[in-house]
Amino acid sequence: MKFNSNVSSSRRKSRKAHFSAHSEARRKLMSANLSKELQARHGVRSMPIRKDDEVVITRGVYKTREGKVTAVYRKKWVVHVERITREKANGATVNVGIPASSLCITKLKMDKDRKATLERKNRNKDKAEDTAMSNVD
């Protein structure tokens, strides 16, 4: 069932919208799950990833490796994590890009904007639970 008539169900249009998204839209699309402790503490499941967050890699060759985010490369849809590098044929070391969906945030870099976002997301969740329980007889 289609929920919003303004959004297309077409695979082609969805892919075009995804890959031609502007930077601010990519910020939200490049979200990562929070660890179980952070989910319990803040009541929020995921957050857009940002520089200086501490993460653990959950999928791929670098699975279980931990580190701090050094860059969020929105143009390439990847995140660079410190100490996750590889050596090129000429001997130079380069950062390996990790997709944001393959990460789990273990420590958030908190500032006033991040706190406000967490409070807003948690408040909306509380309202949804209240209205859902009010319909139960």
mmCIF file of N, CA, C and O in Angstrom, residues 14 62 65 123:
data_model
loop_
_atom_site.group_PDB
_atom_site.id
_atom_site.type_symbol
_atom_site.label_atom_id
_atom_site.label_comp_id
_atom_site.label_asym_id
_atom_site.label_seq_id
_atom_site.Cartn_x
_atom_site.Cartn_y
_atom_site.Cartn_z
ATOM 1 N N SER A 14 13.420 6.271 -7.452
ATOM 2 C CA SER A 14 13.982 6.200 -6.101
ATOM 3 C C SER A 14 15.502 6.248 -6.139
ATOM 4 O O SER A 14 16.142 6.942 -5.350
ATOM 5 N N TYR A 62 36.672 -5.331 7.760
ATOM 6 C CA TYR A 62 37.144 -4.649 8.975
ATOM 7 C C TYR A 62 36.182 -4.823 10.148
ATOM 8 O O TYR A 62 36.216 -4.052 11.109
ATOM 9 N N ARG A 65 36.405 -3.865 14.196
ATOM 10 C CA ARG A 65 37.419 -2.836 14.425
ATOM 11 C C ARG A 65 36.743 -1.566 14.924
ATOM 12 O O ARG A 65 35.648 -1.213 14.498
ATOM 13 N N ARG A 123 11.176 12.706 22.256
ATOM 14 C CA ARG A 123 9.870 13.280 22.597
ATOM 15 C C ARG A 123 8.802 12.780 21.616
ATOM 16 O O ARG A 123 7.712 12.409 22.019
#
